[in-house]
mmCIF file of C-alpha atoms in Angstrom:
data_model
loop_
_atom_site.group_PDB
_atom_site.id
_atom_site.type_symbol
_atom_site.label_atom_id
_atom_site.label_comp_id
_atom_site.label_asym_id
_atom_site.label_seq_id
_atom_site.Cartn_x
_atom_site.Cartn_y
_atom_site.Cartn_z
ATOM 1 C CA MET A 1188 97.378 -62.363 49.123
ATOM 2 C CA HIS A 1189 96.778 -64.481 52.245
ATOM 3 C CA ARG A 1190 95.374 -61.422 53.969
ATOM 4 C CA LEU A 1191 92.883 -60.812 51.144
ATOM 5 C CA LEU A 1192 91.766 -64.477 51.207
ATOM 6 C CA LEU A 1193 91.295 -64.294 54.968
ATOM 7 C CA LEU A 1194 89.208 -61.113 54.674
ATOM 8 C CA GLY A 1195 87.091 -62.772 51.995
ATOM 9 C CA CYS A 1196 86.458 -65.833 54.167
ATOM 10 C CA LEU A 1197 85.487 -63.679 57.144
ATOM 11 C CA TRP A 1198 83.037 -61.759 54.927
ATOM 12 C CA LEU A 1199 81.405 -64.984 53.755
ATOM 13 C CA LEU A 1200 81.082 -66.274 57.334
ATOM 14 C CA ALA A 1201 79.395 -63.024 58.364
ATOM 15 C CA ALA A 1202 77.073 -62.829 55.351
ATOM 16 C CA PRO A 1203 73.382 -63.746 55.921
ATOM 17 C CA PRO A 1204 72.058 -66.957 54.317
ATOM 18 C CA GLY A 1205 71.153 -66.583 50.667
ATOM 19 C CA SER A 1206 73.237 -63.448 50.143
ATOM 20 C CA SER A 1207 75.582 -63.180 47.192
ATOM 21 C CA ILE A 1208 78.999 -61.577 46.886
ATOM 22 C CA PHE A 1209 78.280 -60.893 43.218
ATOM 23 C CA GLN A 1210 74.761 -59.397 43.246
ATOM 24 C CA ARG A 1211 72.496 -57.187 45.285
ATOM 25 C CA PRO A 1212 68.696 -56.794 44.924
ATOM 26 C CA THR A 1213 67.671 -54.696 41.920
ATOM 27 C CA GLY A 1214 67.084 -51.060 42.827
ATOM 28 C CA THR A 1215 69.090 -51.243 46.054
ATOM 29 C CA PRO A 1216 71.952 -48.705 46.083
ATOM 30 C CA ALA A 1217 75.406 -50.011 46.858
ATOM 31 C CA PRO A 1218 76.409 -49.059 50.418
ATOM 32 C CA LEU A 1219 79.457 -46.862 50.772
ATOM 33 C CA HIS A 1220 82.196 -48.879 52.493
ATOM 34 C CA LEU A 1221 85.426 -46.985 52.904
ATOM 35 C CA GLN A 1222 88.118 -49.420 53.971
ATOM 36 C CA TYR A 1223 91.106 -47.109 53.674
ATOM 37 C CA LEU A 1224 89.770 -43.530 53.476
ATOM 38 C CA LEU A 1225 88.073 -41.718 56.337
ATOM 39 C CA GLU A 1226 84.755 -40.079 55.482
ATOM 40 C CA PRO A 1227 85.246 -36.301 56.008
ATOM 41 C CA LEU A 1228 83.361 -34.765 58.909
ATOM 42 C CA HIS A 1229 82.573 -31.672 56.804
ATOM 43 C CA PRO A 1230 82.330 -32.325 53.035
ATOM 44 C CA THR A 1231 82.223 -28.564 52.288
ATOM 45 C CA VAL A 1232 85.229 -26.326 52.967
ATOM 46 C CA HIS A 1233 84.437 -22.607 53.164
ATOM 47 C CA THR A 1234 87.110 -20.102 52.222
ATOM 48 C CA GLN A 1235 87.770 -16.663 50.733
ATOM 49 C CA ARG A 1236 89.546 -15.542 47.602
ATOM 50 C CA GLY A 1237 93.235 -15.059 48.286
ATOM 51 C CA ALA A 1238 93.208 -17.324 51.357
ATOM 52 C CA THR A 1239 94.782 -20.764 51.895
ATOM 53 C CA ALA A 1240 92.370 -23.704 52.068
ATOM 54 C CA THR A 1241 92.864 -27.372 52.901
ATOM 55 C CA LEU A 1242 90.646 -30.188 51.618
ATOM 56 C CA PRO A 1243 90.914 -33.114 54.070
ATOM 57 C CA CYS A 1244 91.738 -36.645 52.918
ATOM 58 C CA VAL A 1245 93.053 -39.001 55.596
ATOM 59 C CA LEU A 1246 93.811 -42.709 55.319
ATOM 60 C CA ARG A 1247 92.955 -45.131 58.119
ATOM 61 C CA ALA A 1248 95.471 -47.678 56.779
ATOM 62 C CA LEU A 1249 98.254 -47.786 54.221
ATOM 63 C CA PRO A 1250 97.704 -50.547 51.644
ATOM 64 C CA ARG A 1251 100.664 -51.936 49.759
ATOM 65 C CA ASN A 1252 101.505 -50.228 46.434
ATOM 66 C CA TYR A 1253 98.804 -47.589 46.721
ATOM 67 C CA ARG A 1254 98.465 -44.156 45.129
ATOM 68 C CA VAL A 1255 96.297 -41.187 46.041
ATOM 69 C CA LYS A 1256 95.006 -39.082 43.175
ATOM 70 C CA TRP A 1257 93.429 -35.648 43.613
ATOM 71 C CA SER A 1258 91.290 -34.262 40.776
ATOM 72 C CA LYS A 1259 88.825 -31.421 40.203
ATOM 73 C CA VAL A 1260 85.435 -32.117 38.659
ATOM 74 C CA GLU A 1261 84.832 -29.718 35.756
ATOM 75 C CA PRO A 1262 81.150 -29.294 34.802
ATOM 76 C CA ALA A 1263 81.980 -27.271 31.687
ATOM 77 C CA ASN A 1264 83.632 -30.239 29.955
ATOM 78 C CA TYR A 1265 82.008 -33.108 31.897
ATOM 79 C CA GLY A 1266 85.377 -34.403 33.054
ATOM 80 C CA GLU A 1267 87.975 -34.314 35.779
ATOM 81 C CA ASN A 1268 91.363 -32.622 35.773
ATOM 82 C CA ILE A 1269 94.126 -34.359 37.710
ATOM 83 C CA ILE A 1270 95.820 -32.082 40.253
ATOM 84 C CA ILE A 1271 98.323 -34.263 42.094
ATOM 85 C CA ILE A 1272 99.288 -37.946 42.448
ATOM 86 C CA THR A 1273 101.277 -39.380 45.349
ATOM 87 C CA ASN A 1274 102.434 -42.800 46.508
ATOM 88 C CA GLY A 1275 103.146 -41.567 50.019
ATOM 89 C CA LEU A 1276 106.825 -40.977 49.294
ATOM 90 C CA PHE A 1277 106.844 -38.978 46.075
ATOM 91 C CA HIS A 1278 104.270 -36.823 44.341
ATOM 92 C CA LYS A 1279 103.718 -35.053 41.034
ATOM 93 C CA ASN A 1280 101.600 -31.973 40.338
ATOM 94 C CA TYR A 1281 99.548 -31.483 37.175
ATOM 95 C CA GLY A 1282 97.649 -28.725 35.382
ATOM 96 C CA PRO A 1283 97.105 -25.008 36.044
ATOM 97 C CA LEU A 1284 96.714 -25.509 39.805
ATOM 98 C CA SER A 1285 100.202 -27.025 39.999
ATOM 99 C CA PRO A 1286 102.069 -23.945 41.339
ATOM 100 C CA ARG A 1287 99.542 -23.378 44.145
ATOM 101 C CA VAL A 1288 98.893 -26.874 45.515
ATOM 102 C CA ARG A 1289 100.740 -29.160 47.883
ATOM 103 C CA LEU A 1290 100.004 -32.103 50.137
ATOM 104 C CA ARG A 1291 99.591 -31.095 53.771
ATOM 105 C CA HIS A 1292 101.181 -34.399 54.926
ATOM 106 C CA SER A 1293 101.053 -33.558 58.637
ATOM 107 C CA HIS A 1294 101.460 -37.296 59.372
ATOM 108 C CA ARG A 1295 102.006 -40.487 57.366
ATOM 109 C CA TYR A 1296 98.262 -41.079 56.876
ATOM 110 C CA ASP A 1297 97.530 -37.496 55.739
ATOM 111 C CA ALA A 1298 96.910 -36.955 52.015
ATOM 112 C CA SER A 1299 95.001 -33.675 52.405
ATOM 113 C CA LEU A 1300 95.283 -31.091 49.612
ATOM 114 C CA THR A 1301 96.278 -27.508 50.434
ATOM 115 C CA ILE A 1302 95.527 -24.716 47.925
ATOM 116 C CA SER A 1303 97.216 -21.354 48.420
ATOM 117 C CA ASP A 1304 96.009 -17.973 47.137
ATOM 118 C CA VAL A 1305 92.535 -19.361 46.365
ATOM 119 C CA ALA A 1306 91.121 -18.021 43.071
ATOM 120 C CA LEU A 1307 87.567 -17.786 41.758
ATOM 121 C CA GLU A 1308 88.095 -20.719 39.420
ATOM 122 C CA ASP A 1309 89.158 -22.942 42.334
ATOM 123 C CA GLU A 1310 85.599 -23.193 43.641
ATOM 124 C CA GLY A 1311 83.905 -26.501 42.899
ATOM 125 C CA ARG A 1312 83.983 -30.221 43.609
ATOM 126 C CA TYR A 1313 87.172 -32.167 44.246
ATOM 127 C CA ARG A 1314 87.816 -35.905 44.444
ATOM 128 C CA CYS A 1315 90.393 -37.707 46.559
ATOM 129 C CA GLN A 1316 90.802 -41.226 45.168
ATOM 130 C CA LEU A 1317 92.811 -44.056 46.633
ATOM 131 C CA VAL A 1318 94.019 -46.274 43.780
ATOM 132 C CA ASN A 1319 94.805 -49.781 44.958
ATOM 133 C CA GLY A 1320 94.011 -52.243 42.202
ATOM 134 C CA LEU A 1321 90.607 -53.831 42.856
ATOM 135 C CA GLU A 1322 89.967 -51.819 46.009
ATOM 136 C CA ASP A 1323 89.827 -48.261 44.625
ATOM 137 C CA GLU A 1324 87.710 -45.851 46.665
ATOM 138 C CA SER A 1325 87.169 -42.109 46.774
ATOM 139 C CA ILE A 1326 85.606 -39.221 48.657
ATOM 140 C CA SER A 1327 84.237 -35.943 47.261
ATOM 141 C CA LEU A 1328 84.594 -32.505 48.806
ATOM 142 C CA THR A 1329 83.363 -29.064 47.809
ATOM 143 C CA LEU A 1330 85.383 -25.864 48.017
ATOM 144 C CA HIS A 1331 82.965 -22.970 48.554
ATOM 145 C CA LEU A 1332 83.623 -19.246 48.182
ATOM 146 C CA GLU A 1333 81.159 -16.681 49.448
ATOM 147 C CA GLY A 1334 80.327 -14.459 46.503
ATOM 148 C CA VAL A 1335 77.791 -12.578 44.446
ATOM 149 C CA VAL A 1336 76.222 -13.307 41.040
ATOM 150 C CA PHE A 1337 75.484 -10.500 38.597
ATOM 151 C CA PRO A 1338 74.082 -10.376 35.059
ATOM 152 C CA TYR A 1339 76.316 -8.901 32.381
ATOM 153 C CA GLN A 1340 75.836 -7.752 28.798
ATOM 154 C CA PRO A 1341 78.127 -5.728 26.517
ATOM 155 C CA SER A 1342 77.764 -2.156 25.344
ATOM 156 C CA ASN A 1343 76.101 -3.195 22.068
ATOM 157 C CA GLY A 1344 73.046 -4.678 23.735
ATOM 158 C CA ARG A 1345 71.535 -7.895 25.009
ATOM 159 C CA TYR A 1346 72.069 -11.409 23.684
ATOM 160 C CA LYS A 1347 75.433 -10.795 22.002
ATOM 161 C CA PHE A 1348 77.599 -13.469 23.650
ATOM 162 C CA ASN A 1349 78.169 -17.018 22.550
ATOM 163 C CA TYR A 1350 79.389 -19.229 25.411
ATOM 164 C CA HIS A 1351 83.090 -18.561 24.915
ATOM 165 C CA GLU A 1352 82.556 -14.799 24.626
ATOM 166 C CA ALA A 1353 80.451 -14.840 27.807
ATOM 167 C CA LYS A 1354 83.218 -16.709 29.617
ATOM 168 C CA ARG A 1355 85.830 -14.147 28.526
ATOM 169 C CA ALA A 1356 83.547 -11.216 29.384
ATOM 170 C CA CYS A 1357 83.132 -12.419 32.965
ATOM 171 C CA GLU A 1358 86.874 -12.964 33.334
ATOM 172 C CA GLN A 1359 87.516 -9.425 32.074
ATOM 173 C CA GLN A 1360 85.238 -8.110 34.846
ATOM 174 C CA ASP A 1361 87.146 -9.853 37.678
ATOM 175 C CA SER A 1362 84.671 -12.716 37.809
ATOM 176 C CA ARG A 1363 83.848 -16.048 36.166
ATOM 177 C CA LEU A 1364 80.729 -17.664 34.755
ATOM 178 C CA ALA A 1365 78.476 -18.695 37.628
ATOM 179 C CA THR A 1366 77.564 -22.297 38.361
ATOM 180 C CA TYR A 1367 73.923 -23.350 38.546
ATOM 181 C CA GLN A 1368 74.228 -23.656 42.339
ATOM 182 C CA GLN A 1369 75.525 -20.088 42.564
ATOM 183 C CA LEU A 1370 72.742 -18.772 40.329
ATOM 184 C CA TYR A 1371 70.092 -20.661 42.316
ATOM 185 C CA LYS A 1372 71.435 -19.293 45.607
ATOM 186 C CA ALA A 1373 71.435 -15.771 44.141
ATOM 187 C CA TRP A 1374 67.783 -16.239 43.132
ATOM 188 C CA THR A 1375 66.856 -17.282 46.686
ATOM 189 C CA GLU A 1376 68.563 -14.065 47.845
ATOM 190 C CA GLY A 1377 66.538 -11.882 45.487
ATOM 191 C CA LEU A 1378 68.164 -11.895 42.031
ATOM 192 C CA ASP A 1379 65.390 -11.117 39.536
ATOM 193 C CA TRP A 1380 66.443 -10.795 35.896
ATOM 194 C CA CYS A 1381 64.433 -11.196 32.722
ATOM 195 C CA ASN A 1382 67.282 -11.762 30.247
ATOM 196 C CA ALA A 1383 68.613 -15.306 29.808
ATOM 197 C CA GLY A 1384 72.334 -15.842 30.332
ATOM 198 C CA TRP A 1385 75.045 -18.465 30.016
ATOM 199 C CA ILE A 1386 76.400 -20.250 33.083
ATOM 200 C CA LEU A 1387 79.547 -22.345 33.516
ATOM 201 C CA ASP A 1388 78.214 -25.728 32.362
ATOM 202 C CA GLY A 1389 77.027 -24.341 29.007
ATOM 203 C CA THR A 1390 73.344 -24.148 29.900
ATOM 204 C CA VAL A 1391 71.213 -20.983 29.782
ATOM 205 C CA HIS A 1392 68.865 -19.723 32.523
ATOM 206 C CA TYR A 1393 67.209 -16.661 34.005
ATOM 207 C CA PRO A 1394 66.023 -16.094 37.617
ATOM 208 C CA ILE A 1395 62.578 -14.626 38.287
ATOM 209 C CA ILE A 1396 61.226 -13.471 41.658
ATOM 210 C CA ASN A 1397 58.280 -11.402 40.373
ATOM 211 C CA SER A 1398 56.359 -13.155 37.593
ATOM 212 C CA ARG A 1399 55.391 -10.690 34.867
ATOM 213 C CA GLU A 1400 54.305 -10.565 31.245
ATOM 214 C CA PRO A 1401 57.650 -9.858 29.515
ATOM 215 C CA CYS A 1402 59.281 -12.695 31.477
ATOM 216 C CA GLY A 1403 57.203 -15.744 30.627
ATOM 217 C CA GLY A 1404 53.878 -14.413 31.879
ATOM 218 C CA ARG A 1405 52.204 -13.893 35.230
ATOM 219 C CA LEU A 1406 50.976 -17.473 35.514
ATOM 220 C CA LEU A 1407 54.428 -19.057 35.703
ATOM 221 C CA LEU A 1408 55.734 -19.546 39.212
ATOM 222 C CA PRO A 1409 58.897 -17.776 40.353
ATOM 223 C CA GLY A 1410 62.084 -19.756 39.902
ATOM 224 C CA VAL A 1411 65.254 -20.233 37.884
ATOM 225 C CA ARG A 1412 63.876 -20.840 34.399
ATOM 226 C CA SER A 1413 65.952 -22.880 32.026
ATOM 227 C CA TYR A 1414 66.628 -22.967 28.285
ATOM 228 C CA GLY A 1415 68.797 -26.047 28.830
ATOM 229 C CA ALA A 1416 72.051 -26.727 27.001
ATOM 230 C CA ARG A 1417 72.622 -24.545 23.939
ATOM 231 C CA ASP A 1418 75.075 -24.434 21.048
ATOM 232 C CA LYS A 1419 78.193 -22.812 22.531
ATOM 233 C CA GLN A 1420 79.291 -21.373 19.186
ATOM 234 C CA LYS A 1421 76.052 -20.269 17.533
ATOM 235 C CA ASP A 1422 73.566 -19.364 20.268
ATOM 236 C CA ARG A 1423 73.807 -15.927 21.854
ATOM 237 C CA PHE A 1424 72.681 -14.737 25.269
ATOM 238 C CA ASP A 1425 73.879 -12.580 28.161
ATOM 239 C CA ALA A 1426 76.137 -13.907 30.946
ATOM 240 C CA PHE A 1427 75.703 -14.581 34.640
ATOM 241 C CA CYS A 1428 79.015 -13.880 36.355
ATOM 242 C CA PHE A 1429 80.211 -14.788 39.849
ATOM 243 C CA THR A 1430 82.729 -12.825 41.893
ATOM 244 C CA SER A 1431 83.975 -12.856 45.465
ATOM 245 C CA ALA A 1432 85.708 -10.589 47.938
ATOM 246 C CA LEU A 1433 89.440 -10.096 47.462
ATOM 247 C CA GLN A 1434 91.416 -9.670 50.653
ATOM 248 C CA GLY A 1435 93.267 -6.363 50.923
ATOM 249 C CA SER A 1436 91.381 -4.597 48.106
ATOM 250 C CA GLN A 1437 89.246 -1.461 48.133
ATOM 251 C CA VAL A 1438 86.774 0.281 45.816
ATOM 252 C CA TYR A 1439 86.141 3.977 46.390
ATOM 253 C CA PHE A 1440 84.459 6.898 44.609
ATOM 254 C CA ILE A 1441 85.988 10.096 43.220
ATOM 255 C CA ARG A 1442 83.462 12.873 42.789
ATOM 256 C CA GLY A 1443 83.531 15.020 39.660
ATOM 257 C CA HIS A 1444 82.096 15.744 36.227
ATOM 258 C CA LEU A 1445 84.468 13.582 34.236
ATOM 259 C CA ASN A 1446 84.451 11.903 30.865
ATOM 260 C CA PHE A 1447 85.719 8.327 30.614
ATOM 261 C CA LYS A 1448 89.374 9.199 29.996
ATOM 262 C CA GLU A 1449 89.403 11.797 32.768
ATOM 263 C CA ALA A 1450 87.846 9.293 35.172
ATOM 264 C CA ALA A 1451 90.533 6.726 34.381
ATOM 265 C CA GLN A 1452 93.256 9.345 34.861
ATOM 266 C CA ALA A 1453 91.765 10.430 38.186
ATOM 267 C CA CYS A 1454 92.143 6.861 39.470
ATOM 268 C CA ARG A 1455 95.691 6.544 38.106
ATOM 269 C CA ASN A 1456 96.675 9.789 39.833
ATOM 270 C CA GLN A 1457 95.960 8.038 43.142
ATOM 271 C CA GLY A 1458 97.751 4.806 42.269
ATOM 272 C CA ALA A 1459 94.502 3.024 41.438
ATOM 273 C CA ALA A 1460 92.584 1.913 38.341
ATOM 274 C CA LEU A 1461 88.998 2.178 37.203
ATOM 275 C CA ALA A 1462 87.069 -0.592 38.948
ATOM 276 C CA LYS A 1463 85.712 -3.517 36.995
ATOM 277 C CA VAL A 1464 82.054 -4.482 37.283
ATOM 278 C CA GLY A 1465 82.838 -7.546 39.405
ATOM 279 C CA GLN A 1466 84.933 -5.430 41.761
ATOM 280 C CA LEU A 1467 82.086 -2.956 42.265
ATOM 281 C CA TYR A 1468 79.632 -5.796 42.976
ATOM 282 C CA SER A 1469 82.091 -7.299 45.446
ATOM 283 C CA ALA A 1470 82.490 -3.971 47.260
ATOM 284 C CA TRP A 1471 78.705 -3.551 47.372
ATOM 285 C CA LYS A 1472 78.153 -7.074 48.687
ATOM 286 C CA PHE A 1473 81.021 -7.459 51.144
ATOM 287 C CA SER A 1474 82.036 -3.903 52.070
ATOM 288 C CA GLN A 1475 78.501 -2.415 51.984
ATOM 289 C CA LEU A 1476 79.578 0.313 49.553
ATOM 290 C CA ASP A 1477 76.597 2.671 49.265
ATOM 291 C CA ARG A 1478 76.581 5.737 47.013
ATOM 292 C CA CYS A 1479 73.960 7.581 45.018
ATOM 293 C CA ASP A 1480 76.545 8.839 42.541
ATOM 294 C CA GLY A 1481 76.934 7.321 39.112
ATOM 295 C CA GLY A 1482 80.549 6.556 38.283
ATOM 296 C CA TRP A 1483 82.557 5.251 35.343
ATOM 297 C CA LEU A 1484 83.835 1.683 35.368
ATOM 298 C CA ALA A 1485 86.600 0.065 33.313
ATOM 299 C CA ASP A 1486 84.232 -1.401 30.694
ATOM 300 C CA GLY A 1487 82.776 2.059 29.904
ATOM 301 C CA SER A 1488 79.569 1.505 31.830
ATOM 302 C CA VAL A 1489 78.253 3.824 34.544
ATOM 303 C CA ARG A 1490 76.843 2.309 37.740
ATOM 304 C CA TYR A 1491 76.330 2.981 41.428
ATOM 305 C CA PRO A 1492 75.893 0.663 44.449
ATOM 306 C CA ILE A 1493 72.987 0.949 46.899
ATOM 307 C CA THR A 1494 72.810 -1.013 50.150
ATOM 308 C CA THR A 1495 70.147 1.177 51.798
ATOM 309 C CA PRO A 1496 67.390 1.893 49.232
ATOM 310 C CA ARG A 1497 65.932 5.377 49.354
ATOM 311 C CA GLN A 1498 63.709 7.492 47.177
ATOM 312 C CA ARG A 1499 66.369 9.884 45.906
ATOM 313 C CA CYS A 1500 68.616 7.009 44.794
ATOM 314 C CA GLY A 1501 66.524 5.528 42.025
ATOM 315 C CA GLY A 1502 63.470 4.775 44.123
ATOM 316 C CA LEU A 1503 63.752 0.993 43.784
ATOM 317 C CA PRO A 1504 62.872 -0.897 46.992
ATOM 318 C CA GLU A 1505 65.693 -3.454 46.866
ATOM 319 C CA PRO A 1506 69.448 -3.054 47.397
ATOM 320 C CA GLY A 1507 71.583 -3.541 44.309
ATOM 321 C CA VAL A 1508 74.038 -2.130 41.813
ATOM 322 C CA ARG A 1509 72.132 0.242 39.537
ATOM 323 C CA SER A 1510 73.202 0.873 35.960
ATOM 324 C CA PHE A 1511 73.052 3.831 33.582
ATOM 325 C CA GLY A 1512 74.216 1.567 30.770
ATOM 326 C CA PHE A 1513 77.028 2.645 28.449
ATOM 327 C CA PRO A 1514 76.739 6.399 27.832
ATOM 328 C CA SER A 1515 78.988 8.293 25.441
ATOM 329 C CA LYS A 1516 82.525 8.273 26.822
ATOM 330 C CA GLU A 1517 82.770 11.990 26.050
ATOM 331 C CA MET A 1518 80.038 12.924 28.556
ATOM 332 C CA ARG A 1519 81.326 14.950 31.517
ATOM 333 C CA THR A 1520 78.553 13.919 33.895
ATOM 334 C CA TYR A 1521 79.871 11.234 36.232
ATOM 335 C CA GLY A 1522 82.588 10.544 38.780
ATOM 336 C CA SER A 1523 84.719 7.419 38.871
ATOM 337 C CA TYR A 1524 84.879 4.222 40.916
ATOM 338 C CA CYS A 1525 88.498 3.283 41.563
ATOM 339 C CA PHE A 1526 89.998 -0.036 42.609
ATOM 340 C CA VAL A 1527 93.134 -0.588 44.673
ATOM 341 C CA GLY A 1528 94.293 -4.194 44.954
ATOM 342 C CA LYS A 1529 96.541 -5.851 47.462
#
C-alpha cells in the first residue's frame, strides 16, 4: 500500500501543470503503459501445422497476488476462450487446447505459452493478461500459419451451405473456414472467384481480380466484395476454406482408368487413402505438385494441380487446382490422388 501511494505521489510531482489523473483531452488515445509485461519484439509468431510454437509473454516484475491469464480471441463468436491461468506457482488448463499447451517457464518471469502439434484451428490472435486488481494489463500476439485458401461447394451445386454446413464441409476436406485476413491475402496472390462464400466470422465475401459482367459488372474495381454478416441458419452460400502444409505427409498420383471405388482401393492397396481437397491444394501450394491428369478425390470430385500452366493442361494462364466437378462415380476415366500422412 505504501509503495502504491509513493508511486502515485511521484506521478503527481512529474505531471505537467494543469494535467489530471482522471481525464485526458477528448479524442486523445490512451497511451500504452506496460508496468509489468514486456512488449513483445515480434507480435506475430510464424509456424507450421504439426510444429511446436511459443507465444512470448515475459514479466519485468512480479506484483503481489498476481495471475496471468492466456486466452484466444474467437471471431466466430465475438469472445475469448480461456486457455490457461497461472499464479506463478500453480496453473490450470482450460478448453480444447488443454492437452497441447503448457507454460514455457524458462525462468521465474517467463509466462510464455507453448503449443505443441499446431493445428489449423490454432491460428489467430491470443491475449496474455496480467490480472492484478486495479493494474490489469495485457499484450496481444498472432499465431500465423502459411497456407492456401480455396473455394468449395458440394456435389449438388453452388450456394447450398448454411454457415454451420460450410464449417463442417471445410473440416471434412482437411481445412477450416478461412478468416477475412486469409481471404484478403489469397486475393492479393491471385484468387479470383465469382461465387460468394462463408468465412469464419459468419460474413460472406467473394474475391475478384478481373472485373466482369457476371461478377458485379466491369465498372466495379477489383477487390474482396462483401455481403456482410448473414443469417447462419437460413442463408446459403459456398465456403472459402483454408489449409496448410502438414509435416511428413505426401500426395501422389496413381495412373489408370478407374471408377471411384477402384480409385479408393488403389490408394488403400498402397497403405494410403484418397486425398481430400484441402490435401491436394496443400500439395499443389507447398510441394509444387504438377500433373495434367484428372484424379478422384475423397469427396467424389475430380481435380488436377497445375503449377506450370501450359496449353495442353487446360490452357488457363494461371497456376491452380483445376476441377472436373463431380462426375458419375461409375466412370472409368480418371486416376486417383492418394494421401499418406505422418
